[in-house]
Amino acid sequence: MTLLLGIDIGTSATKAVVCDADGQLLAKADSPLVSLSPRPGWSEQEPDGWWAATIAAVQEVLAEAKVSSDDIAGVGLSGQMHGSVLLPEASLLDSGGGAGVRALRPALLWNDQRTAQQCERIEGAVGGRRELVELVGNAALAGFTLPKLLWVREHEPELWNQVAAWCLPKDFVRFRLTGRLATDVGDAAGTLLFDVDGRRWSEHAHGLFDLASSLSPVVLESCAVAGRISAWAAAATGLREGTPVVAGSGDNQCGAVGAGVVEPGRVLATLGTSGVIYAHSQEPRKDLGENETPAGRVHTMCAADGTGRNRGHWSLTGCMLSAAGSLAWLRESLFPEVPYARLLAEAEGVEPGAGGLVFLPHLTGERCPHPDAEARGAFVGLTSRHTRGHLVRAVVEGVTLTMRQILDIFSDVGVKTTRVRLGGGGAKTPFWRQLQADVYGVPVELPNTEEGPAFGAALMAGVGAGVWADIAEACSATIGVTETREPDAARGAVYDELRGVYGALYPKLRGPCAALGRFDRQA
């Protein structure tokens, strides 16, 4: 029996799945993680916690699947992106196959917000945001890795002097599993130190910020074998010594693989607390902006489809911050006793356009399509005749229209959308699935798997282990579609008209929202 193990190091939990070569899920398990917030806006985790959760999840999933570790042909890793793990020289010289590797401090995570000043200096050092996007594919955001490295160097110089290497969250776990330190092109693309076009570290970026490139890990394609399970890790996890472990990738890239989004024109739209649009691209496409449009609204990354023999492709990612989270806010604030199913049924009974009521879902600032920390949410057009159903429909439409704006940015930079695969909470109700088809204007599909990044990591392990020749073959063999919904022409015409009104609101409200932020800070 040929089985594959996928591990996803998330923010709230580490998940492990075991599947066979047909994509059939045999078992899944997860182990919770604890985050630290020493100060407001700071977010950290202990890397040792990732390792402990990995051991627990792997042991549980193997026991639940009732399989021998000899049947596991390969291991793949997915992980939260951008986090900074700092390693001392002693850990790199460890001879125990990763047993002694200890981070110098807790990792700064993707959602840590302490690095605003470093981001400003990064863009200033290269001449501006557009110039930075041209160099490394992305604008400087607090969540990315380079600002974190600079913050530690500036605020903890004695600790920084001990740093012999840094890596990303899933790379630390792979180091523990194999004793070999490396990263992959997808995760590396989210550091601001990577030449996304050339799929290699940018010596120019390292030099600009006086960072020795020797500190950065070796970069591999995502499906390439990065190492093998060491004797020590085998004893700790129950896996077989010598099992190949592929490089893996970030959770967005692995999630796209897990949904079968590995070819041009196909897009993944995930509506969780935040909303993420991911598109596959045959070549690197950068959002350079023009006129008053800022550069870097969407992220140019490397796709997780390369192997040890063949270079992979690229991707675009756009993230809005309050997607299904907007609906959760509405319910919890106004009618927490009403089930979601009832609220969505009431919204479905309202005509498209919500009776002239529009909702802007910028409840926690915004990242895409408007990179603006001072953006605010709003109901516009509210009248006394609007009901609870109108409010709910306006929220669902506002979130979906914002996702459509991200698709429009993709189109502007040359990445077209022909079909959208759906994930997250917004994919669970027929009403919201159909609304997405009507707003996006293309067919939407529901894939037959919900395990996302962990399942994608397992498929990548299969490619590395030789089960399939490439990711396209792996997805074709294992992923299908359980439902397709076509856009309705009449409803689509309503949303095309509404898009014009909706698109004009953010620019008009930007100034007032920035002024109102002063009162928010006083509260």
mmCIF file of N, CA and C in Angstrom, residues 5-51:
data_model
loop_
_atom_site.group_PDB
_atom_site.id
_atom_site.type_symbol
_atom_site.label_atom_id
_atom_site.label_comp_id
_atom_site.label_asym_id
_atom_site.label_seq_id
_atom_site.Cartn_x
_atom_site.Cartn_y
_atom_site.Cartn_z
ATOM 1 N N LEU A 5 1.739 11.296 3.652
ATOM 2 C CA LEU A 5 1.461 12.072 4.858
ATOM 3 C C LEU A 5 1.650 13.552 4.565
ATOM 4 N N GLY A 6 0.615 14.339 4.860
ATOM 5 C CA GLY A 6 0.712 15.789 4.737
ATOM 6 C C GLY A 6 0.583 16.431 6.102
ATOM 7 N N ILE A 7 1.439 17.410 6.387
ATOM 8 C CA ILE A 7 1.449 18.106 7.675
ATOM 9 C C ILE A 7 1.328 19.602 7.408
ATOM 10 N N ASP A 8 0.388 20.252 8.069
ATOM 11 C CA ASP A 8 0.202 21.694 7.931
ATOM 12 C C ASP A 8 0.393 22.367 9.282
ATOM 13 N N ILE A 9 1.448 23.194 9.398
ATOM 14 C CA ILE A 9 1.707 23.931 10.632
ATOM 15 C C ILE A 9 0.941 25.243 10.555
ATOM 16 N N GLY A 10 -0.243 25.255 11.137
ATOM 17 C CA GLY A 10 -1.074 26.438 11.101
ATOM 18 C C GLY A 10 -0.751 27.391 12.237
ATOM 19 N N THR A 11 -1.660 28.339 12.481
ATOM 20 C CA THR A 11 -1.494 29.279 13.584
ATOM 21 C C THR A 11 -2.193 28.781 14.836
ATOM 22 N N SER A 12 -3.365 28.171 14.674
ATOM 23 C CA SER A 12 -4.120 27.679 15.829
ATOM 24 C C SER A 12 -3.896 26.193 16.086
ATOM 25 N N ALA A 13 -3.443 25.455 15.075
ATOM 26 C CA ALA A 13 -3.241 24.016 15.242
ATOM 27 C C ALA A 13 -2.333 23.489 14.140
ATOM 28 N N THR A 14 -1.722 22.348 14.411
ATOM 29 C CA THR A 14 -1.000 21.589 13.394
ATOM 30 C C THR A 14 -1.876 20.412 12.987
ATOM 31 N N LYS A 15 -2.065 20.243 11.682
ATOM 32 C CA LYS A 15 -2.929 19.178 11.164
ATOM 33 C C LYS A 15 -2.087 18.170 10.394
ATOM 34 N N ALA A 16 -2.452 16.907 10.491
ATOM 35 C CA ALA A 16 -1.812 15.844 9.712
ATOM 36 C C ALA A 16 -2.897 15.016 9.033
ATOM 37 N N VAL A 17 -2.647 14.645 7.770
ATOM 38 C CA VAL A 17 -3.573 13.782 7.041
ATOM 39 C C VAL A 17 -2.792 12.656 6.381
ATOM 40 N N VAL A 18 -3.443 11.512 6.259
ATOM 41 C CA VAL A 18 -2.903 10.382 5.502
ATOM 42 C C VAL A 18 -3.882 10.065 4.386
ATOM 43 N N CYS A 19 -3.380 9.969 3.148
ATOM 44 C CA CYS A 19 -4.229 9.603 2.016
ATOM 45 C C CYS A 19 -3.513 8.564 1.167
ATOM 46 N N ASP A 20 -4.288 7.907 0.295
ATOM 47 C CA ASP A 20 -3.682 6.938 -0.608
ATOM 48 C C ASP A 20 -3.468 7.561 -1.981
ATOM 49 N N ALA A 21 -3.005 6.764 -2.936
ATOM 50 C CA ALA A 21 -2.657 7.283 -4.257
ATOM 51 C C ALA A 21 -3.866 7.648 -5.096
ATOM 52 N N ASP A 22 -5.074 7.325 -4.623
ATOM 53 C CA ASP A 22 -6.309 7.768 -5.288
ATOM 54 C C ASP A 22 -6.859 9.046 -4.669
ATOM 55 N N GLY A 23 -6.166 9.551 -3.649
ATOM 56 C CA GLY A 23 -6.635 10.745 -2.965
ATOM 57 C C GLY A 23 -7.629 10.462 -1.864
ATOM 58 N N GLN A 24 -7.862 9.183 -1.581
ATOM 59 C CA GLN A 24 -8.812 8.813 -0.530
ATOM 60 C C GLN A 24 -8.207 9.122 0.837
ATOM 61 N N LEU A 25 -8.923 9.888 1.639
ATOM 62 C CA LEU A 25 -8.441 10.255 2.965
ATOM 63 C C LEU A 25 -8.670 9.102 3.930
ATOM 64 N N LEU A 26 -7.600 8.618 4.546
ATOM 65 C CA LEU A 26 -7.704 7.522 5.502
ATOM 66 C C LEU A 26 -7.888 8.024 6.925
ATOM 67 N N ALA A 27 -7.238 9.151 7.246
ATOM 68 C CA ALA A 27 -7.338 9.674 8.609
ATOM 69 C C ALA A 27 -6.826 11.105 8.631
ATOM 70 N N LYS A 28 -7.266 11.849 9.647
ATOM 71 C CA LYS A 28 -6.755 13.194 9.885
ATOM 72 C C LYS A 28 -6.697 13.431 11.384
ATOM 73 N N ALA A 29 -5.805 14.296 11.791
ATOM 74 C CA ALA A 29 -5.651 14.605 13.208
ATOM 75 C C ALA A 29 -5.096 16.012 13.331
ATOM 76 N N ASP A 30 -5.367 16.664 14.442
ATOM 77 C CA ASP A 30 -4.768 17.975 14.669
ATOM 78 C C ASP A 30 -4.410 18.137 16.130
ATOM 79 N N SER A 31 -3.455 19.010 16.374
ATOM 80 C CA SER A 31 -2.980 19.277 17.720
ATOM 81 C C SER A 31 -2.894 20.786 17.897
ATOM 82 N N PRO A 32 -3.487 21.344 18.966
ATOM 83 C CA PRO A 32 -3.571 22.797 19.104
ATOM 84 C C PRO A 32 -2.227 23.466 19.360
ATOM 85 N N LEU A 33 -2.161 24.735 18.979
ATOM 86 C CA LEU A 33 -0.979 25.562 19.195
ATOM 87 C C LEU A 33 -1.358 26.777 20.034
ATOM 88 N N VAL A 34 -0.392 27.300 20.760
ATOM 89 C CA VAL A 34 -0.603 28.461 21.623
ATOM 90 C C VAL A 34 0.173 29.644 21.065
ATOM 91 N N SER A 35 -0.483 30.793 20.957
ATOM 92 C CA SER A 35 0.169 32.021 20.529
ATOM 93 C C SER A 35 0.434 32.921 21.726
ATOM 94 N N LEU A 36 1.469 33.736 21.614
ATOM 95 C CA LEU A 36 1.849 34.677 22.664
ATOM 96 C C LEU A 36 1.668 36.105 22.143
ATOM 97 N N SER A 37 1.245 37.010 23.018
ATOM 98 C CA SER A 37 1.119 38.411 22.647
ATOM 99 C C SER A 37 1.700 39.261 23.771
ATOM 100 N N PRO A 38 3.033 39.398 23.813
ATOM 101 C CA PRO A 38 3.671 40.128 24.912
ATOM 102 C C PRO A 38 3.233 41.586 25.015
ATOM 103 N N ARG A 39 2.864 42.179 23.863
ATOM 104 C CA ARG A 39 2.370 43.552 23.825
ATOM 105 C C ARG A 39 1.250 43.632 22.789
ATOM 106 N N PRO A 40 0.399 44.658 22.870
ATOM 107 C CA PRO A 40 -0.651 44.808 21.852
ATOM 108 C C PRO A 40 -0.058 44.868 20.450
ATOM 109 N N GLY A 41 -0.638 44.090 19.532
ATOM 110 C CA GLY A 41 -0.158 44.066 18.155
ATOM 111 C C GLY A 41 0.976 43.098 17.897
ATOM 112 N N TRP A 42 1.525 42.485 18.962
ATOM 113 C CA TRP A 42 2.601 41.514 18.799
ATOM 114 C C TRP A 42 1.999 40.106 18.783
ATOM 115 N N SER A 43 2.581 39.225 17.975
ATOM 116 C CA SER A 43 2.102 37.851 17.892
ATOM 117 C C SER A 43 3.295 36.923 17.684
ATOM 118 N N GLU A 44 3.466 35.991 18.598
ATOM 119 C CA GLU A 44 4.623 35.096 18.568
ATOM 120 C C GLU A 44 4.203 33.673 18.900
ATOM 121 N N GLN A 45 5.036 32.725 18.512
ATOM 122 C CA GLN A 45 4.883 31.329 18.928
ATOM 123 C C GLN A 45 6.251 30.712 19.155
ATOM 124 N N GLU A 46 6.287 29.757 20.081
ATOM 125 C CA GLU A 46 7.518 29.008 20.334
ATOM 126 C C GLU A 46 7.669 27.919 19.272
ATOM 127 N N PRO A 47 8.762 27.915 18.510
ATOM 128 C CA PRO A 47 8.962 26.838 17.528
ATOM 129 C C PRO A 47 8.916 25.443 18.130
ATOM 130 N N ASP A 48 9.362 25.293 19.384
ATOM 131 C CA ASP A 48 9.263 23.983 20.020
ATOM 132 C C ASP A 48 7.815 23.513 20.112
ATOM 133 N N GLY A 49 6.875 24.473 20.185
ATOM 134 C CA GLY A 49 5.463 24.114 20.210
ATOM 135 C C GLY A 49 5.016 23.494 18.895
ATOM 136 N N TRP A 50 5.562 23.987 17.774
ATOM 137 C CA TRP A 50 5.231 23.387 16.474
ATOM 138 C C TRP A 50 5.700 21.935 16.439
ATOM 139 N N TRP A 51 6.885 21.710 16.976
ATOM 140 C CA TRP A 51 7.431 20.349 16.948
ATOM 141 C C TRP A 51 6.607 19.410 17.822
#
